[in-house]
PDB file of N, CA and C in Angstrom:
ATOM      1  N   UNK A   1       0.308  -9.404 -22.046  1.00 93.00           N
ATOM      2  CA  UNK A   1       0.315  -8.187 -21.254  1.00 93.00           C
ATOM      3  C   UNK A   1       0.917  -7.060 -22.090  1.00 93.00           C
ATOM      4  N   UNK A   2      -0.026  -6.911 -23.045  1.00 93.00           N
ATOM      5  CA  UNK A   2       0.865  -5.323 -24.079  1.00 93.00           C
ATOM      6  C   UNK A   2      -0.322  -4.733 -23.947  1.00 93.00           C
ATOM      7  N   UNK A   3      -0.776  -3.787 -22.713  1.00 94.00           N
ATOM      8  CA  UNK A   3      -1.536  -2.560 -22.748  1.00 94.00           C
ATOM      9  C   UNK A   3      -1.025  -1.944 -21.357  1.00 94.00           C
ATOM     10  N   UNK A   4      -1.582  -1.105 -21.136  1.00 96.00           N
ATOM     11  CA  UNK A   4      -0.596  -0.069 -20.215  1.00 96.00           C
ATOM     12  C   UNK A   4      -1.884   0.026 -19.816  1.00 96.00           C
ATOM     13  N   UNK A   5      -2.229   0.448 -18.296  1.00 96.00           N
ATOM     14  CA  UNK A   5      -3.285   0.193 -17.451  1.00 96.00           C
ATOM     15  C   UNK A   5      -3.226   1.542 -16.286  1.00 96.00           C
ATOM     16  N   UNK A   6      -4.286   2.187 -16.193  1.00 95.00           N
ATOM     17  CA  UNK A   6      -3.966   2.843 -14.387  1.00 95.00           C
ATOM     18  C   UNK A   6      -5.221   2.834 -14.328  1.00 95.00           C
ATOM     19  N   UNK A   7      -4.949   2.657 -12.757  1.00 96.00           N
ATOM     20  CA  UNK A   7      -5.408   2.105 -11.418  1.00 96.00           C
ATOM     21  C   UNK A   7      -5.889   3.201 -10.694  1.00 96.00           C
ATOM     22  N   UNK A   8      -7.399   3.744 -10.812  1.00 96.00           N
ATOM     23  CA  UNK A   8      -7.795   4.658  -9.694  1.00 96.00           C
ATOM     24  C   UNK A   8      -8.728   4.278  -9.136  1.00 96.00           C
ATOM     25  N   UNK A   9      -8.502   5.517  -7.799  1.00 95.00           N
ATOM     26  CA  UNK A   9      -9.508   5.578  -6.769  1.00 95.00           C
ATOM     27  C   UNK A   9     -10.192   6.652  -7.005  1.00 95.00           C
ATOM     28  N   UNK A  10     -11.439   6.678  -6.099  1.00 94.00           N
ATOM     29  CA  UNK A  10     -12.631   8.025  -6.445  1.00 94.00           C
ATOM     30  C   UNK A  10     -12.486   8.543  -5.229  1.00 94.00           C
ATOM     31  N   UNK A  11     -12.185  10.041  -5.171  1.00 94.00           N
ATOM     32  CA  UNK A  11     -11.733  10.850  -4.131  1.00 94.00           C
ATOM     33  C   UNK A  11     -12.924  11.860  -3.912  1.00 94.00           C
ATOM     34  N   UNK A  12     -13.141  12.140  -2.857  1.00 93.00           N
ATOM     35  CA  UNK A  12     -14.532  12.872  -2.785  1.00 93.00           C
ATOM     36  C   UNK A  12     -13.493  14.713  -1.810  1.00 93.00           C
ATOM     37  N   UNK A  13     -13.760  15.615  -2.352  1.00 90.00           N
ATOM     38  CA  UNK A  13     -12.913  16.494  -2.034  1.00 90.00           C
ATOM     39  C   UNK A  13     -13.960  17.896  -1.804  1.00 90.00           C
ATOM     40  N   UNK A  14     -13.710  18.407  -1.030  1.00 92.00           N
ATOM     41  CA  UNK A  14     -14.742  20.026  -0.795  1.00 92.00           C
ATOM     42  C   UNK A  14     -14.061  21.070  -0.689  1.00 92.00           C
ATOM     43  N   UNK A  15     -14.237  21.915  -1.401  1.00 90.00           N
ATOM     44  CA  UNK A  15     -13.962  22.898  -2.410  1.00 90.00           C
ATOM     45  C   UNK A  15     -14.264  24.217  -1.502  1.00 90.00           C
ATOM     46  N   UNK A  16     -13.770  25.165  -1.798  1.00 92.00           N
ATOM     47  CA  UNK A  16     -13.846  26.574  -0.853  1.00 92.00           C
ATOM     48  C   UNK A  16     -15.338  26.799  -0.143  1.00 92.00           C
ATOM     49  N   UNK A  17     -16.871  26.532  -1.093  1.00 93.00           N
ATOM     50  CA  UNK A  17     -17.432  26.593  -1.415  1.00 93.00           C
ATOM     51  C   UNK A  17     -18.542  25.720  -0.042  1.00 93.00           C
ATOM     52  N   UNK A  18     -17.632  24.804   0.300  1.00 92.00           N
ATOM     53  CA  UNK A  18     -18.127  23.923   1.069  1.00 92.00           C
ATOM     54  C   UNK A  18     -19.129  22.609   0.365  1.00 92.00           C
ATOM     55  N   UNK A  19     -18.839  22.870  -0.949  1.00 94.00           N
ATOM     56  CA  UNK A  19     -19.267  21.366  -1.861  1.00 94.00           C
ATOM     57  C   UNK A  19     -18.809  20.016  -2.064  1.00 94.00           C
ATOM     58  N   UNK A  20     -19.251  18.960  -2.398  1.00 94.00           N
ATOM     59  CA  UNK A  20     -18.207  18.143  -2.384  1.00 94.00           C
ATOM     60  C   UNK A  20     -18.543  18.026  -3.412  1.00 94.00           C
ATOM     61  N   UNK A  21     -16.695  17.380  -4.184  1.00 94.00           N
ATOM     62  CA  UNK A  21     -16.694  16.967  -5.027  1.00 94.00           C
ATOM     63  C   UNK A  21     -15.636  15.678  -5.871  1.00 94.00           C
ATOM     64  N   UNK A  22     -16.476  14.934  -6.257  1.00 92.00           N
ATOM     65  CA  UNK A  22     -15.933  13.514  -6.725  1.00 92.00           C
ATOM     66  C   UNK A  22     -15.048  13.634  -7.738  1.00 92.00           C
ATOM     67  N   UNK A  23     -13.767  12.946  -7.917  1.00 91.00           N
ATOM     68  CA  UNK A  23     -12.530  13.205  -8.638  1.00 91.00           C
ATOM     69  C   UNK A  23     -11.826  11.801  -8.785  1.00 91.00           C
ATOM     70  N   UNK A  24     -11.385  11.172  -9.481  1.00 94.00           N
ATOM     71  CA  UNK A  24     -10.511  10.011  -9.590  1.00 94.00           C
ATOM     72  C   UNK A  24      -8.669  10.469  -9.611  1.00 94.00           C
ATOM     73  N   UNK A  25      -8.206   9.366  -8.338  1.00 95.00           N
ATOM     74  CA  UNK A  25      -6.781  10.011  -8.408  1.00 95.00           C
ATOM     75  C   UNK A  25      -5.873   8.830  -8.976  1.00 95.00           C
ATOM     76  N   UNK A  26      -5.228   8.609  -9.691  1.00 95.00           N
ATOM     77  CA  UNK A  26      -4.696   8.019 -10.267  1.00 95.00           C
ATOM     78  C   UNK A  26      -3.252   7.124  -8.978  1.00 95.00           C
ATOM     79  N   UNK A  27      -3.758   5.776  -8.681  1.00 97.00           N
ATOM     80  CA  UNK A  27      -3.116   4.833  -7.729  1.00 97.00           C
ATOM     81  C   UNK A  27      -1.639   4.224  -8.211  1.00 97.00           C
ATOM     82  N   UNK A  28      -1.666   3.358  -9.346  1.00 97.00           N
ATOM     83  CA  UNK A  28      -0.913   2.956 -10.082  1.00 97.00           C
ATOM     84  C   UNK A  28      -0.899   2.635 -11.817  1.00 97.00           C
ATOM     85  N   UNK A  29       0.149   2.537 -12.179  1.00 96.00           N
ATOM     86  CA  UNK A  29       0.079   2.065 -13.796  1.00 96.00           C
ATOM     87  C   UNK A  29       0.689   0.692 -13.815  1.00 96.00           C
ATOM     88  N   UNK A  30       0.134  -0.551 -14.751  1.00 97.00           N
ATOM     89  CA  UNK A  30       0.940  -1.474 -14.360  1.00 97.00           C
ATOM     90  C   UNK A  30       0.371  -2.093 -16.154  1.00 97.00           C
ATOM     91  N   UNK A  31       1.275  -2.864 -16.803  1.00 97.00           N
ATOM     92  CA  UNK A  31       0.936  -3.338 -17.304  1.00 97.00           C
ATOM     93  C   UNK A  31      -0.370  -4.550 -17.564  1.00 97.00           C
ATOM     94  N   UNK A  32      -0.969  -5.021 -18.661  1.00 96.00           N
ATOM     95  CA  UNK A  32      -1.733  -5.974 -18.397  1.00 96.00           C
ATOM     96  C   UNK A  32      -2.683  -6.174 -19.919  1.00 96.00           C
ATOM     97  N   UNK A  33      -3.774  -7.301 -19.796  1.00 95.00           N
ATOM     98  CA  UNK A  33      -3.978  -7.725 -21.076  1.00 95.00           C
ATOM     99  C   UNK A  33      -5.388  -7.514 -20.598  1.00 95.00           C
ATOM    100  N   UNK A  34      -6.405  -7.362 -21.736  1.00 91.00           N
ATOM    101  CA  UNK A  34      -7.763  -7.335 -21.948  1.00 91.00           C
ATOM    102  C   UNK A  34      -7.893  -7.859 -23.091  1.00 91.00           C
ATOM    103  N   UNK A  35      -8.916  -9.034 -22.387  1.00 90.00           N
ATOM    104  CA  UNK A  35     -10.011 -10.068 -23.312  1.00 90.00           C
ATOM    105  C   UNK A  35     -10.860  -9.568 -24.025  1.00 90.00           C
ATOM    106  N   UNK A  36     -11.624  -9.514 -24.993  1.00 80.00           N
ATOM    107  CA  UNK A  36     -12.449  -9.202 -25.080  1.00 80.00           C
ATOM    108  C   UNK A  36     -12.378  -7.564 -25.949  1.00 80.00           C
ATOM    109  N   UNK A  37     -11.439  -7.227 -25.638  1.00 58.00           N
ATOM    110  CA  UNK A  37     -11.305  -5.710 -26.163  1.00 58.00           C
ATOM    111  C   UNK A  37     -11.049  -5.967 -28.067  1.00 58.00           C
ATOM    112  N   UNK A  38     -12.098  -4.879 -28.595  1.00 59.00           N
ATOM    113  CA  UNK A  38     -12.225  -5.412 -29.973  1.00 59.00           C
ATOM    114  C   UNK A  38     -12.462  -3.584 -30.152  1.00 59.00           C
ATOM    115  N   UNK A  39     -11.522  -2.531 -29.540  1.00 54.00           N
ATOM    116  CA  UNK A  39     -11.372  -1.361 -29.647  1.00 54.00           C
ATOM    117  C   UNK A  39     -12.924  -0.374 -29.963  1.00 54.00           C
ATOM    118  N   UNK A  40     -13.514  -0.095 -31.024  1.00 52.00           N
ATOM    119  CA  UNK A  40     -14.616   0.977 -30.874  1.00 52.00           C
ATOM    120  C   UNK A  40     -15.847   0.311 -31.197  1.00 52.00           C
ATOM    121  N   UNK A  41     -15.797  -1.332 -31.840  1.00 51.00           N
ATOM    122  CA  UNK A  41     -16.893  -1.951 -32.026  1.00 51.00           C
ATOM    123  C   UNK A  41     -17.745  -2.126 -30.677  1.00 51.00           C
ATOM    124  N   UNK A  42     -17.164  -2.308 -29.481  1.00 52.00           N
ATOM    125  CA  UNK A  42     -17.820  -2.830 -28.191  1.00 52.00           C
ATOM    126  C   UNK A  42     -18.129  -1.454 -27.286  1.00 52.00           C
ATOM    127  N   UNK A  43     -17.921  -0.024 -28.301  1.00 55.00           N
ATOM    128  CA  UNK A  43     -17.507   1.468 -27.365  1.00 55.00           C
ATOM    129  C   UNK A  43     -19.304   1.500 -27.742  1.00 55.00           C
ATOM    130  N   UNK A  44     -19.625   2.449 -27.091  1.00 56.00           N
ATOM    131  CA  UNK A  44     -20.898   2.921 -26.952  1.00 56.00           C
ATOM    132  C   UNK A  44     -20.807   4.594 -26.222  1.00 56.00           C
ATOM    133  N   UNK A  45     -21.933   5.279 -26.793  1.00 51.00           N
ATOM    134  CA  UNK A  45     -22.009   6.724 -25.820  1.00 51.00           C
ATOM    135  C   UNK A  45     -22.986   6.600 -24.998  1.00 51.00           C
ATOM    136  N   UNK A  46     -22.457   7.288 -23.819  1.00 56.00           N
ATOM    137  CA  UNK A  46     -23.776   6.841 -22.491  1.00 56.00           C
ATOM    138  C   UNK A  46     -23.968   8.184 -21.993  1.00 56.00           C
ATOM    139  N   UNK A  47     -25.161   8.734 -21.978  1.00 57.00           N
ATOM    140  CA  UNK A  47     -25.237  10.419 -21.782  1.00 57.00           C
ATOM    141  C   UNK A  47     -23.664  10.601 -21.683  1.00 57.00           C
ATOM    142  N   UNK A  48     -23.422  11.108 -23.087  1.00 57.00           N
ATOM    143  CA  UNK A  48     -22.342  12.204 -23.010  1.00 57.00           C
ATOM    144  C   UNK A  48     -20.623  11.587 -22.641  1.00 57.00           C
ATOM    145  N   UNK A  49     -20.958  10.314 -22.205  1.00 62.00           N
ATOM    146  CA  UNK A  49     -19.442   9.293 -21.708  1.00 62.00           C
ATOM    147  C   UNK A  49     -19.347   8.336 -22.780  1.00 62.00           C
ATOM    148  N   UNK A  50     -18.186   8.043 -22.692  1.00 62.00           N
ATOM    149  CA  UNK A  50     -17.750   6.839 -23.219  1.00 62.00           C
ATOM    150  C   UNK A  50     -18.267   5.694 -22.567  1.00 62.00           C
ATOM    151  N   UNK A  51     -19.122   4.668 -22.662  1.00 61.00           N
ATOM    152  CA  UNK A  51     -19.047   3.745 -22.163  1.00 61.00           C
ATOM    153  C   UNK A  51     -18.684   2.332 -22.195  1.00 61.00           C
ATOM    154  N   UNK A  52     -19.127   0.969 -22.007  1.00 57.00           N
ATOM    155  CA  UNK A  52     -18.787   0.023 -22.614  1.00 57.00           C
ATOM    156  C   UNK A  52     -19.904  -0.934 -22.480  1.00 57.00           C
ATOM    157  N   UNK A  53     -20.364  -1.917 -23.392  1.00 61.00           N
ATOM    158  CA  UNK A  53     -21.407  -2.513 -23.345  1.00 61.00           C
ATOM    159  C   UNK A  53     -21.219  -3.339 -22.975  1.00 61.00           C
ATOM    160  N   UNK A  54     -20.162  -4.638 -23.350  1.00 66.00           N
ATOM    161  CA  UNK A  54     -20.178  -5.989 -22.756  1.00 66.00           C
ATOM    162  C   UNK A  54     -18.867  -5.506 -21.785  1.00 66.00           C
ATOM    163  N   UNK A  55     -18.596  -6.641 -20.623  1.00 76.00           N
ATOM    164  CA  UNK A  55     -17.853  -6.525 -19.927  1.00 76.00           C
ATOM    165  C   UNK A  55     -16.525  -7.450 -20.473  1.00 76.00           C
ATOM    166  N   UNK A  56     -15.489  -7.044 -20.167  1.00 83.00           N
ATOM    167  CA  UNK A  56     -13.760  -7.091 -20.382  1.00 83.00           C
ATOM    168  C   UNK A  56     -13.609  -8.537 -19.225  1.00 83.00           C
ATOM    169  N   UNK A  57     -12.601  -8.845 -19.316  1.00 90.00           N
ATOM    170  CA  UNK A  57     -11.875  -9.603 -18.571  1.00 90.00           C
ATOM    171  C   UNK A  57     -10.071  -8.897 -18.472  1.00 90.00           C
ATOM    172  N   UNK A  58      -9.789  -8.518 -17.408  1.00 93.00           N
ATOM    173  CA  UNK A  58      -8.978  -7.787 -17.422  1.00 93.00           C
ATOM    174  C   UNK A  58      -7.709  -8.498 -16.600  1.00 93.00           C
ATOM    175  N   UNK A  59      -6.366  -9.172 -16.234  1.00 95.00           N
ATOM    176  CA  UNK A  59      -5.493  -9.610 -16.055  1.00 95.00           C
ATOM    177  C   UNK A  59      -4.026  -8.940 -16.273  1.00 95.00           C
ATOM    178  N   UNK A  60      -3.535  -8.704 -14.190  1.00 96.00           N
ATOM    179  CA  UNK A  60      -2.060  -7.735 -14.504  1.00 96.00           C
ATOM    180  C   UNK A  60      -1.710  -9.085 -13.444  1.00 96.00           C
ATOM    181  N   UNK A  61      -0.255  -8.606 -13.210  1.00 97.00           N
ATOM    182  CA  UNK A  61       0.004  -9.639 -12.421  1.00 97.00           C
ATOM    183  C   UNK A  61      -0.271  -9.109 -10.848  1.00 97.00           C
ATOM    184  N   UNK A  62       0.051 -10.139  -9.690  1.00 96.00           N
ATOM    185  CA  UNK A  62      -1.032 -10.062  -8.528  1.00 96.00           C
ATOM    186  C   UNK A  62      -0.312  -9.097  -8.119  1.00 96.00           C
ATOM    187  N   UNK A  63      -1.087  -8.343  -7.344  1.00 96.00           N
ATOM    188  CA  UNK A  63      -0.873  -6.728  -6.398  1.00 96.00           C
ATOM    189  C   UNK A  63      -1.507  -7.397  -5.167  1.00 96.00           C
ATOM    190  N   UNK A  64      -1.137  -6.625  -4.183  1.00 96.00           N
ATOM    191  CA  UNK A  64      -2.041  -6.627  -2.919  1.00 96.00           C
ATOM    192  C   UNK A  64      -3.134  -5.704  -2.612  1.00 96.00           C
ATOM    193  N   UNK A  65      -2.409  -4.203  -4.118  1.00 94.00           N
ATOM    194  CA  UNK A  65      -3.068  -3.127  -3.243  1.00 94.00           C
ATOM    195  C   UNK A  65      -3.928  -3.057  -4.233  1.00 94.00           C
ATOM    196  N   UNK A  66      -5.035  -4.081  -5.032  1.00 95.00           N
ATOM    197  CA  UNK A  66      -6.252  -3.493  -6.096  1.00 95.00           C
ATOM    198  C   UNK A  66      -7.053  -3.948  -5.181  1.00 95.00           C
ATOM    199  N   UNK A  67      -8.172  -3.268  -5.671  1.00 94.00           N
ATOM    200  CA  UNK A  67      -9.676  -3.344  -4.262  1.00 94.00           C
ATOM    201  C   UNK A  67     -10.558  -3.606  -5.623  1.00 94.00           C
ATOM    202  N   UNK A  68     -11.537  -3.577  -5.554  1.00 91.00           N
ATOM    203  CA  UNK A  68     -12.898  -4.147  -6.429  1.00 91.00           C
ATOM    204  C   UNK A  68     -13.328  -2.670  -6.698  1.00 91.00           C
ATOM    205  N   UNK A  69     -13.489  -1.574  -5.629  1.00 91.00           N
ATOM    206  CA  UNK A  69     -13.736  -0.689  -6.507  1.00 91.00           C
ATOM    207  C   UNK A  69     -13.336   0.574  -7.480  1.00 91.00           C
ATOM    208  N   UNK A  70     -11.663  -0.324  -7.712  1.00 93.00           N
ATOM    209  CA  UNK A  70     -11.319   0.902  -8.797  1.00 93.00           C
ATOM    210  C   UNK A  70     -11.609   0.766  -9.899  1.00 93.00           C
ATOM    211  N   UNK A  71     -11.074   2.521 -10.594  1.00 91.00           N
ATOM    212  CA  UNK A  71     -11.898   2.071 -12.239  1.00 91.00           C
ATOM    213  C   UNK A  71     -10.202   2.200 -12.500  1.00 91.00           C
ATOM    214  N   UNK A  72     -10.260   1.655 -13.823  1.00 92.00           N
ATOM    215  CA  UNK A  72      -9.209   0.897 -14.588  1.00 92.00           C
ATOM    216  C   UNK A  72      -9.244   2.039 -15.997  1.00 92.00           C
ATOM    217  N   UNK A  73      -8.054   2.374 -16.318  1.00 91.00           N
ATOM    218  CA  UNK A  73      -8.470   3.054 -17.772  1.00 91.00           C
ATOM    219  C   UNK A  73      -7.497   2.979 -18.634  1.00 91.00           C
ATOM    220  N   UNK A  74      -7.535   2.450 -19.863  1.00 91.00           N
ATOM    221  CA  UNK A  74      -6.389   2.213 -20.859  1.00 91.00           C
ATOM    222  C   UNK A  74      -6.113   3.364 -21.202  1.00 91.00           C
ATOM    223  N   UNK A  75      -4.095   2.961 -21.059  1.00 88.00           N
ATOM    224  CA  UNK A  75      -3.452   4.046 -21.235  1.00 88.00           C
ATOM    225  C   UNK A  75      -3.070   4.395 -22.975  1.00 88.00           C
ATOM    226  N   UNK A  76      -3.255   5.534 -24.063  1.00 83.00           N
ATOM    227  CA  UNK A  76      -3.572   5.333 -25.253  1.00 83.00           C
ATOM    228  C   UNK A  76      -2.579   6.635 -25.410  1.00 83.00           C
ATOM    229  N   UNK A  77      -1.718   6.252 -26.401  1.00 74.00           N
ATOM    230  CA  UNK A  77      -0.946   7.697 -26.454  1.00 74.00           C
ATOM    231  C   UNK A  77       0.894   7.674 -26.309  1.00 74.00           C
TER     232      UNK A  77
END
């Protein structure tokens, strides 16, 4: 467990404008380990994003409060 991890949700928010708009809010940071991570060999560009080609195996210790659909983003810095 030596990577630093946060935990978001996708927030859908409307703007003066009366638009909506999708935003990720940052839930928690928790430590944790990734399998598989072999840094920019496995990175790929996906219109304009960073993406990732094969999938991670990712392991923090147990929470109650992770759901299936947050995104996860290594903390670098």
């Amino acid at each position: 467990m030596n990577r630093r991890l946060i935990f978001q949700v996708k927030k859908r928010v409307q703007d003066d404008e009366l638009n909506w708009n999708e935003s990720y809010e940052n839930v928690f940071e928790t430590w944790g380990s990734i399998e598989g991570f072999s840094g920019t060999k496995s990175d790929t560009l996906v219109a304009g994003a960073l993406g990732v080609k094969s999938p991670k195996k990712i392991t923090i210790r147990y929470r109650e409060d992770v759901k299936q659909d947050m995104r996860i983003l290594l903390q670098t810095g």
